[in-house]
XYZ file of C-alpha atoms in Angstrom:
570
model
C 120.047 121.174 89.254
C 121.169 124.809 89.296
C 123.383 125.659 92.194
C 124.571 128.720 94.018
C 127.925 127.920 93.618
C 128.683 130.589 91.382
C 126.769 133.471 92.451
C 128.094 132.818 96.071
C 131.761 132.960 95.250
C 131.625 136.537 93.924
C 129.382 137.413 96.635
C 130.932 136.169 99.424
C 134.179 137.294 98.608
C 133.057 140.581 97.534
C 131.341 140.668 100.870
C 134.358 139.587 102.640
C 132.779 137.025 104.372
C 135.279 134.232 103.371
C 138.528 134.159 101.892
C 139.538 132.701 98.598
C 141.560 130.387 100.472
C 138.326 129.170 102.721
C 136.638 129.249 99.345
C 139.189 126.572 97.459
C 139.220 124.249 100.680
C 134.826 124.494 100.456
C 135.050 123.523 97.107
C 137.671 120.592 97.450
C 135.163 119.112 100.469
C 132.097 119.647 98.230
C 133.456 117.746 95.313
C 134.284 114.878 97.543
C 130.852 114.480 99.584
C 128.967 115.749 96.892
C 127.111 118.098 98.966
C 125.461 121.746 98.300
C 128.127 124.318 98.528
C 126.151 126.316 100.997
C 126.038 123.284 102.813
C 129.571 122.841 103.383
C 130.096 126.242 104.074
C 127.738 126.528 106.955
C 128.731 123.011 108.648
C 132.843 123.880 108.128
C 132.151 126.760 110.014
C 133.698 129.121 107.234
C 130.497 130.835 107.190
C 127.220 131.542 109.674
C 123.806 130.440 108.092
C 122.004 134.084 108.847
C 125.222 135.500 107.217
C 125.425 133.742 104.186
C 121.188 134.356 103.564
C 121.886 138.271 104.099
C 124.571 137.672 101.337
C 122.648 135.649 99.386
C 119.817 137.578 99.808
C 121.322 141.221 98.374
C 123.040 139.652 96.069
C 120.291 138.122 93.630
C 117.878 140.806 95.289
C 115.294 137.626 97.209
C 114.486 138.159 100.823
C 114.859 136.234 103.621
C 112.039 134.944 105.882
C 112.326 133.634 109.498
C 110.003 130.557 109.786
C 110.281 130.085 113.223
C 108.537 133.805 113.565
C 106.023 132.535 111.098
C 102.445 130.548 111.597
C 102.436 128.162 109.117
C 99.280 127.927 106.634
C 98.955 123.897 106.424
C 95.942 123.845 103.766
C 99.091 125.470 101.780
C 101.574 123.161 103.043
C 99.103 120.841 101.701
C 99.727 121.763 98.227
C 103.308 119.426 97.832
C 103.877 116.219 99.191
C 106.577 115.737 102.346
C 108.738 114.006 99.799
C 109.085 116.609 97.442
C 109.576 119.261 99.895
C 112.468 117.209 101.787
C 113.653 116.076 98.247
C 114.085 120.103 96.706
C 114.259 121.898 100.804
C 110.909 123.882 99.638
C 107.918 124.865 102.012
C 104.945 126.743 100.316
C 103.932 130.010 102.759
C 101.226 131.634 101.435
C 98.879 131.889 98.098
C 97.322 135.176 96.666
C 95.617 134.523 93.576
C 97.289 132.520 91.021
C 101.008 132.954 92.759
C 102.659 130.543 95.474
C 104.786 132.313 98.360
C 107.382 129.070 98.198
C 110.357 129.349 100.968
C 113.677 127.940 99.396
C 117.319 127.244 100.759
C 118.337 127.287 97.180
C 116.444 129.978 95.354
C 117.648 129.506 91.946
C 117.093 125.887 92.014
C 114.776 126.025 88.543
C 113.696 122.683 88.527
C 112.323 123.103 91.782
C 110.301 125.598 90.502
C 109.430 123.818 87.488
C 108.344 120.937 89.250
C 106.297 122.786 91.767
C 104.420 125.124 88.928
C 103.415 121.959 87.379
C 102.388 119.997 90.095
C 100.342 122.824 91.825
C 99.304 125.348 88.807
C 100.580 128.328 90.696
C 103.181 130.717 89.354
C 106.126 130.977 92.403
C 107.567 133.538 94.256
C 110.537 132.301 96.268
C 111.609 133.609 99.185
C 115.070 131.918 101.370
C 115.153 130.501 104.285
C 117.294 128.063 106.491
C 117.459 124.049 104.810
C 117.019 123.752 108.884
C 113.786 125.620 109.451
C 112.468 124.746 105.774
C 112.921 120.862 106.995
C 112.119 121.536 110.763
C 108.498 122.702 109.888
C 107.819 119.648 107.333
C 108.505 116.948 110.593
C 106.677 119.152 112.915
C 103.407 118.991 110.091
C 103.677 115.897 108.731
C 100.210 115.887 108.346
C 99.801 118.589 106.156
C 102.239 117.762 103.768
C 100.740 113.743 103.631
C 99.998 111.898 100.930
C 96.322 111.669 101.928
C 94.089 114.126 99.955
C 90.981 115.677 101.212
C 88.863 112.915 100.171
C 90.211 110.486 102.556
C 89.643 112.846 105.229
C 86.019 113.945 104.511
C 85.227 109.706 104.065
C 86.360 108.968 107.546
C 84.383 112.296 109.015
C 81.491 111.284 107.310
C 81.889 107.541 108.005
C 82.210 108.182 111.860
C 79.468 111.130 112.167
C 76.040 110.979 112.529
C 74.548 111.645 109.244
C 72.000 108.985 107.511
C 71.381 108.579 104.425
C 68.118 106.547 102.312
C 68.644 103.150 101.002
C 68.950 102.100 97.770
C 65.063 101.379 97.866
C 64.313 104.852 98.250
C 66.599 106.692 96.267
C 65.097 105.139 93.490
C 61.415 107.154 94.707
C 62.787 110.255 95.520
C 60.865 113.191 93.500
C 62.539 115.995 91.497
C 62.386 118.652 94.471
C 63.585 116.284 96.988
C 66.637 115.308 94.928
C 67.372 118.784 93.988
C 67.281 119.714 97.862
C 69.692 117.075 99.049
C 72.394 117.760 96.080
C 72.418 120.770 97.923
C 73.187 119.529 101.603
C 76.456 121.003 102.397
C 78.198 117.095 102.858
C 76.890 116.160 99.511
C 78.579 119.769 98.334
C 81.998 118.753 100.177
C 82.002 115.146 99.349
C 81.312 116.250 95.607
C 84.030 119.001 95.292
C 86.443 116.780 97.134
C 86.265 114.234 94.009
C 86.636 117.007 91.357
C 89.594 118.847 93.610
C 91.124 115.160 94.236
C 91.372 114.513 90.657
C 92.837 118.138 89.378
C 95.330 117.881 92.170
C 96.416 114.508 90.779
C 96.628 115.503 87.097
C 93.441 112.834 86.266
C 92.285 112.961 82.505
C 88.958 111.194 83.513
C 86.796 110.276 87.061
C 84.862 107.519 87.461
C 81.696 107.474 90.039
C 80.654 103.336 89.650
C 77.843 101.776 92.150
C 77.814 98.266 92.964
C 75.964 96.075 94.776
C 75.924 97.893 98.450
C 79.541 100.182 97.585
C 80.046 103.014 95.545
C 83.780 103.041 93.598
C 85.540 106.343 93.075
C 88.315 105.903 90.295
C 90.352 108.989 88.760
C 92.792 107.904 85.392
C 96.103 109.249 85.891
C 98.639 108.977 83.468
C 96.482 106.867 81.528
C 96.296 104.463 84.369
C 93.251 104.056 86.506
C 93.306 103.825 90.216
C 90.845 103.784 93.122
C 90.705 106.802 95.768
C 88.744 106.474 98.992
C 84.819 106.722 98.130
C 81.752 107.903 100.170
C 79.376 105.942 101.751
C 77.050 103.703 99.038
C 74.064 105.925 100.455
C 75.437 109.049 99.163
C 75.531 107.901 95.458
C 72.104 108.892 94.354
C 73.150 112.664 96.105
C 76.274 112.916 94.265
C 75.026 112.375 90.848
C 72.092 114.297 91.160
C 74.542 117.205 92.776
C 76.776 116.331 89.377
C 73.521 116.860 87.301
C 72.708 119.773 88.826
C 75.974 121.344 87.919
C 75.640 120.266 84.568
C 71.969 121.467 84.038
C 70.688 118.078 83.176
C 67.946 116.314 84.322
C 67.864 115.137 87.512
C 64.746 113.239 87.714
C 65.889 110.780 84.679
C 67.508 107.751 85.494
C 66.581 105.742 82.642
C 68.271 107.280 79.877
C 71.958 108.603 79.217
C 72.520 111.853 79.323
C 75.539 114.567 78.451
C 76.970 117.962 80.098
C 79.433 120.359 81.126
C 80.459 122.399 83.634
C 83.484 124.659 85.056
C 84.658 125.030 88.542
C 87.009 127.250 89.813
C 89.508 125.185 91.337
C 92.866 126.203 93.027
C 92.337 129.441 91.687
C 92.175 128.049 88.001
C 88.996 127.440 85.853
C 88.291 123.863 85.093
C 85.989 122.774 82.575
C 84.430 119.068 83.487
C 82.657 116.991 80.350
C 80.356 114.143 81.839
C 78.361 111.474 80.885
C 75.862 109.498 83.303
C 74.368 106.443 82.163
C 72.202 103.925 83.855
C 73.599 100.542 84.863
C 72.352 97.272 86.743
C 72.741 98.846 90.431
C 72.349 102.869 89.670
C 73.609 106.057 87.543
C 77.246 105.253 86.524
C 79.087 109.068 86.023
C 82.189 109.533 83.669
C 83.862 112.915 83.748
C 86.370 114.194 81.534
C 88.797 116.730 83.040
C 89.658 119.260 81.191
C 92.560 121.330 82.422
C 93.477 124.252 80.045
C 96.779 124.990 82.897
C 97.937 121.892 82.222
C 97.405 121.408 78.113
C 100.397 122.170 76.018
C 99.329 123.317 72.962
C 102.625 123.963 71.482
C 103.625 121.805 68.608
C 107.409 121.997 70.134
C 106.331 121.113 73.335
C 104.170 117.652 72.442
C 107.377 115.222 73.341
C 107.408 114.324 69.757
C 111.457 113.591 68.141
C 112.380 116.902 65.806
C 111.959 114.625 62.653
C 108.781 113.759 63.616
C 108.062 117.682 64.345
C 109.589 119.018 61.479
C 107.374 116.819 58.956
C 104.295 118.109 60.756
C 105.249 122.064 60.104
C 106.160 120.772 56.362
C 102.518 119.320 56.236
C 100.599 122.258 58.232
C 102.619 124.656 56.037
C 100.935 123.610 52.678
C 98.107 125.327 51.325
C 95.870 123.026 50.821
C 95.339 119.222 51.726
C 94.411 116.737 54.655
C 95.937 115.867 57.833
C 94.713 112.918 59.405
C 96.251 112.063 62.965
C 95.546 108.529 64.593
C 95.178 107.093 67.902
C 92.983 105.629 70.353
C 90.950 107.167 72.458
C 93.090 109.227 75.053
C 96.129 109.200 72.952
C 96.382 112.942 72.562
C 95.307 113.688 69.088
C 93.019 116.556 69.793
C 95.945 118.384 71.946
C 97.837 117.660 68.960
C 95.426 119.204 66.467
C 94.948 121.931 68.825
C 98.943 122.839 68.863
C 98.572 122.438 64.774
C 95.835 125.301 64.288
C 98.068 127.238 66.594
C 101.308 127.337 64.897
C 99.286 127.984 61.425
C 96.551 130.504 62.784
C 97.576 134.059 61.511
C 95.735 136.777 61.645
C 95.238 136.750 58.092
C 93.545 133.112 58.155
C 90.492 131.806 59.106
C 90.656 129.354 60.907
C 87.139 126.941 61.612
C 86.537 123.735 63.413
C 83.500 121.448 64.082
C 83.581 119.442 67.388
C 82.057 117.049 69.166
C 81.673 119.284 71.796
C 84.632 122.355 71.939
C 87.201 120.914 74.886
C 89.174 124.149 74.820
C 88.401 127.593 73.898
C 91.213 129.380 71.268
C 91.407 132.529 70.581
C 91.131 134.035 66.795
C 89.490 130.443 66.225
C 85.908 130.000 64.827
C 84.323 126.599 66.799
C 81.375 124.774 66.260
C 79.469 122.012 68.298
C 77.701 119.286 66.537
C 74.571 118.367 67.909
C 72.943 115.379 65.684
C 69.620 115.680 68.167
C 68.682 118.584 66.074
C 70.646 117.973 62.554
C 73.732 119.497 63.341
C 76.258 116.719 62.160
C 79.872 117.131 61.181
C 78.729 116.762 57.566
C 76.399 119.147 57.650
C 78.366 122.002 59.629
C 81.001 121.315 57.265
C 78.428 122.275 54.040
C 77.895 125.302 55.888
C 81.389 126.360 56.984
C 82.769 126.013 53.510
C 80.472 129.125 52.937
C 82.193 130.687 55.161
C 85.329 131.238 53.234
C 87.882 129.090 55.566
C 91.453 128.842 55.152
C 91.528 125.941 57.890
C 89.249 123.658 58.840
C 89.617 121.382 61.664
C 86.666 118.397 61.961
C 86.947 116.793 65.875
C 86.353 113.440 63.848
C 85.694 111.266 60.606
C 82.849 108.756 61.113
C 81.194 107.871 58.151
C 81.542 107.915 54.632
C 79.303 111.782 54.387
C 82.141 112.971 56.706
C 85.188 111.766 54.986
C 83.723 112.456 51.627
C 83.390 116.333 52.279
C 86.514 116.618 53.832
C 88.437 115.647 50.739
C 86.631 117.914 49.066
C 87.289 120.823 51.131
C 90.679 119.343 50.923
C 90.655 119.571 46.952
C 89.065 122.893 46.646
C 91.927 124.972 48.777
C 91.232 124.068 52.355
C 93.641 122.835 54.367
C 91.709 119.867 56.578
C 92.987 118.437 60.068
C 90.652 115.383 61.207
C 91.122 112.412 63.205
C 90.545 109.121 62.640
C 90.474 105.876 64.826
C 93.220 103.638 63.223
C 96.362 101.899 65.456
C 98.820 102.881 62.954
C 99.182 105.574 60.249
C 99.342 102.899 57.026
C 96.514 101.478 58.624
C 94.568 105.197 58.472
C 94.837 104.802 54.780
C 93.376 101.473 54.823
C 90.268 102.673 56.442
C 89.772 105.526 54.520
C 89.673 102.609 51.914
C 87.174 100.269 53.477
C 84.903 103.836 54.241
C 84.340 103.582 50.472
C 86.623 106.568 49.756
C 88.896 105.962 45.795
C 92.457 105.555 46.021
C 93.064 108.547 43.418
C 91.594 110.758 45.857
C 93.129 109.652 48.936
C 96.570 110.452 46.331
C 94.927 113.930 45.754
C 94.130 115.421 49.372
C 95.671 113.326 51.699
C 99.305 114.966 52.702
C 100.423 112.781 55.730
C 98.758 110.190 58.501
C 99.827 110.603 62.221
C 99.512 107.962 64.768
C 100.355 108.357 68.441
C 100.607 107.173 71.909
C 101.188 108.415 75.265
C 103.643 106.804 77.340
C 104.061 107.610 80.914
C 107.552 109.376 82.194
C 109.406 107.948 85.131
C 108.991 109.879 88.051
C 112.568 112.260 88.784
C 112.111 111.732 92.564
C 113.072 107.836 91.856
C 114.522 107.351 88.776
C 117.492 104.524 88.627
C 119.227 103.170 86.348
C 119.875 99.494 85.726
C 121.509 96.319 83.260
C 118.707 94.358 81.264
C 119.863 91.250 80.782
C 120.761 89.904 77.704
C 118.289 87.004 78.079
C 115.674 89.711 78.807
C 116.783 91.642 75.759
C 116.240 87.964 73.390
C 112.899 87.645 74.651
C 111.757 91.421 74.049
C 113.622 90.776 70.495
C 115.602 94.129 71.791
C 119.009 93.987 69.615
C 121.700 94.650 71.857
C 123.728 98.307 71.012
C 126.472 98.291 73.676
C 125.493 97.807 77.176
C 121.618 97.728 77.832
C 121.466 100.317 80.306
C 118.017 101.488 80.743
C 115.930 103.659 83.969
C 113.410 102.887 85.917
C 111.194 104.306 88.747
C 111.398 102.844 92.051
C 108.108 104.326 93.493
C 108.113 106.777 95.941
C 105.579 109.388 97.642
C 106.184 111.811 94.824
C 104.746 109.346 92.343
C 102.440 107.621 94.539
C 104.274 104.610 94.586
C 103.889 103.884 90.439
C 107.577 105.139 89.807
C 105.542 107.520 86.990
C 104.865 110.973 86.866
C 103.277 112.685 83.887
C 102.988 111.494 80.367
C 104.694 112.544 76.845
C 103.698 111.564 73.104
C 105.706 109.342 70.114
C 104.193 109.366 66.950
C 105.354 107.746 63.512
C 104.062 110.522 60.497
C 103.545 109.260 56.897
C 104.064 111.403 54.348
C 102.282 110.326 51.190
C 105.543 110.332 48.386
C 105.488 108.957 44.937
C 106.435 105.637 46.289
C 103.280 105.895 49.297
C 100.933 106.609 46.466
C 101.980 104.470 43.708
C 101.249 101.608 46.368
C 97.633 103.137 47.313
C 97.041 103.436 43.425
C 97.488 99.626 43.336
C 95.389 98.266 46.646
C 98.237 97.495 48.245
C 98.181 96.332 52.435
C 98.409 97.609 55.340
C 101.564 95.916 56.052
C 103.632 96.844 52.528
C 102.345 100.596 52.942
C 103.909 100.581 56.744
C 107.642 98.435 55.208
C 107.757 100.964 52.102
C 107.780 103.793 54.459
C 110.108 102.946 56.605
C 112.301 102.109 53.837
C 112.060 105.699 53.207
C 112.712 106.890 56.469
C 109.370 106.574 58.884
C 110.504 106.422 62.306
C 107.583 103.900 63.949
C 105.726 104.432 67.555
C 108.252 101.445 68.216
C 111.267 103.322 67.675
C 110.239 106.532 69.012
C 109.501 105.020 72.337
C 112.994 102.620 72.534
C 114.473 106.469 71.789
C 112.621 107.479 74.979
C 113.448 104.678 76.888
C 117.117 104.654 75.813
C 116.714 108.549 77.248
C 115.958 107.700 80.632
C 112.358 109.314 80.044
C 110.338 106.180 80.202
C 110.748 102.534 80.383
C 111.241 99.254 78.433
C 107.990 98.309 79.877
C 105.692 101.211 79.255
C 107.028 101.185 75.469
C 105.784 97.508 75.406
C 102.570 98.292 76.827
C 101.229 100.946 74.324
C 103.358 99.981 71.454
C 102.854 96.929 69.180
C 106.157 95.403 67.403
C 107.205 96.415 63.659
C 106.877 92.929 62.798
């Protein structure tokens, strides 16, 4: 953490406000407690609190606000959890547009800011005030800086008010008109934007609406990890789908087939684009929902997590001319963020740069993309016929399926195209392999493919919590861990921050393959999964393993969440 330390002994002594005796003694008590300086200043007496703020305040040019003369906003208090507020002495004031009004005692704390930025989407403006008022106004709303969203709120008013809703029986008869009418009922409205606003607020890649047999199930996946929030009443299911179909333009008299979509909503002052899927099941339409939040996608290829091995074979790959990228994962893994960051850092504005996609998650500038839509012809084969008439430099396919697929992307690949792709395989020697049993020759996989990428998400431990502990070396045997010194690793211990998981946010490992003489004399000759995988790390292939024991030895995840998403080298 940054502290004032330094700014506020040239200020105050400039200001004459304390002597560089005072100053020495201040320092002396702070390096024993292990206190803010500020801190120790104020309570020593050296200094008075409105004092020191004026100082403070024309010295790095911030002003001071006086909370006790302020009315506090709480939907905006709302936007932070009491634990993080206490943790950093933060209080958010006010929001105009995309900015956050955030009151500080330590202005120039920049992880504070960080941290805040990324957990609301708002750009900050800090203003200082008092650690006293800042944490006098969090006990006196402890309510709007809970841990319980919006959703749990709007299922108790609607549990305890007076609204009724049909039975399962008649939802089922409803016509057209009447569903359309009640997706528009203002509860169905709230209930439905409190489950989209729920699961942006919490970071959630995907939301679950599941009905049962007499309750509905609301479950957002955060982190990778999926958890139940506090659902509506069973009797509002039919409402909220059809409300959900209604913002997707689908049909909202069909409840017999599947059925696709998209929408945007304007969220926290931030445009959110929402993918969903609605299928029928045994006791009603089940909805899944992709969230897709541009705010919080880093399409940087410095910025995925990965090690700077790892990131400097990728530029050597994206930096050839020609050739095929294939990255590897399953589903969720991040491997279209990470072909996304890759057609950044090689779009110029002497390229051009095409994709096919099943549909477009995000829209990028200076980038031609194309949605498949097989209903009508429109496969990934046959967009890619067309686009290579369209004199490409870059072509980036959302996915190989089939042999018609794979077969003209190694073309393109061997007739000056550079191809990224992705391809469902746990491991990148095992991408070659199925490019083998998809019918495709060895000598061409030699001639257009440059390097495989597989990769994982593993979760971070939450900073609010983190410790740090001794594995024991009985542990270590039975996790075959090979002891390097002491086993010190972290952990979370769960706290409102994290919601009790000890977690907070996710970063990537990947293991890259680059196809050298050795890699292709063994594809030449059939050879297995597993001899493909020793031979390159023989020659230097860091594996998902590694990566994520790097991570762990870090202090940026654990032990256990390598384990879990991670199989052994063995």
């Amino acid at each position: 953490m940054i502290s004032l330390k330094e700014r506020l002994k040239s200020i105050l002594i400039q200001n004459k406000l304390l002597t560089s005796e005072q100053l020495e003694q201040a320092l002396a008590m702070q390096k024993e407690k292990g206190v803010r300086l500020s801190e120790i200043l104020v309570s020593a007496g050296f200094v008075q609190e409105t004092a020191l703020m004026s100082a403070v305040s024309s010295g790095i040019g911030l002003p001071v606000i006086d909370l006790k003369r302020l009315r506090i906003n709480k939907e905006v208090m709302g936007l932070i959890p009491k634990e993080v507020g206490k943790h950093y002495l933060i209080l958010p004031l006010s929001k105009i547009g995309d900015t956050l009004t955030l009151a500080m005692a330590n202005p120039l704390d920049v992880l504070a800011i960080e941290h805040v930025e990324s957990l609301t989407g708002y750009k900050i403006n800090p203003v200082i005030s008092s650690s006293r008022d800042i944490l006098q106004a969090l006990e006196l709303n402890p309510e709007a800086v809970s841990e319980d969203g919006e959703m749990d709120k709007l299922v108790q008013e609607i549990s305890s008010g007076p609204l009724e809703f049909v039975n399962e029986e008649k939802e089922i008869s409803l016509s057209e008109q009447e569903l359309s009418l009640i997706s528009k009922q203002a509860p169905v409205i709230r209930v439905t934007d409190a489950i989209l606003m729920e699961a942006v607020r919490q970071r959630a890649s995907d939301v679950l609406v599941e009905p049962f047999d007499k309750k509905l199930r609301v479950r957002l996946r955060v982190d990778g990890i999926l958890q139940e929030i506090s659902a509506p009443p069973f009797g509002m299911h039919a409402s909220i789908i059809s409300r959900l179909k209604v913002m997707s333009e689908l049909n909202i008299a069909e409840h017999r087939l599947p059925q696709d979509g998209r929408f945007s909503r304007k969220i926290e002052g931030r445009e959110v684009d929402f993918r969903i899927s609605v299928i029928p099941t045994s006791f009603g339409e089940k909805a899944a929902l992709r969230v897709l939040d541009t705010s919080q996608a880093t399409l940087d290829i410095d910025k995925l997590g990965f090690s700077e091995y790892c990131i400097s074979l990728l530029k050597k790959a994206a930096s050839m001319p020609h050739g095929m990228i294939l990255v590897c994962g399953p589903t969720g893994s991040g491997k279209t963020t990470t072909l996304y960051s890759m057609l950044k850092f090689v779009g110029k504005p002497d390229r051009n740069l095409v994709t096919v996609e099943d549909p477009v998650e995000y829209q990028l500038i200076g980038v031609n993309q194309v949605t498949v839509h097989p209903e009508i012809g429109l496969t990934f084969a046959s967009a890619l016929r067309s686009i290579l008439r369209q004199d490409p430099d870059v072509i980036m396919i959302g996915e190989i399926r089939d042999f018609e697929t794979v077969d003209m992307s190694i073309k393109s690949a061997l007739t000056g195209h550079l191809v990224l792709s992705t391809l469902h395989s746990t491991t990148a020697a095992g991408a070659i392999a199925r490019l083998v049993n998809m019918g495709v020759e060895p000598y061409l996989i030699n001639s257009s493919l440059i390097c495989t990428v597989s990769q994982r998400l593993v979760r971070r431990i939450c900073p609010h919590c983190r410790e740090q502990y001794v594995m024991s070396r009985e542990t270590a045997e039975g996790l075959k861990i090979k002891p390097d010194g002491e086993l010190r690793f972290f952990r979370g211990k769960g706290c409102q921050a994290c919601s009790k998981t000890g977690y907070s946010g996710r970063i990537s490992i990947a293991e890259v393959l680059m196809l050298t003489p050795g890699i292709k004399n063994l594809i030449f000759n059939m050879a297995q999964e597993y001899v493909i995988k020793k031979q390159a790390v023989e020659e230097g292939m860091q594996t998902l393993r590694q990566q994520g024991m790097r991570l762990a030895g870090e202090g940026v995840t654990t032990v256990e969440e390598v384990f879990r998403v991670t199989a052994a080298d063995e």
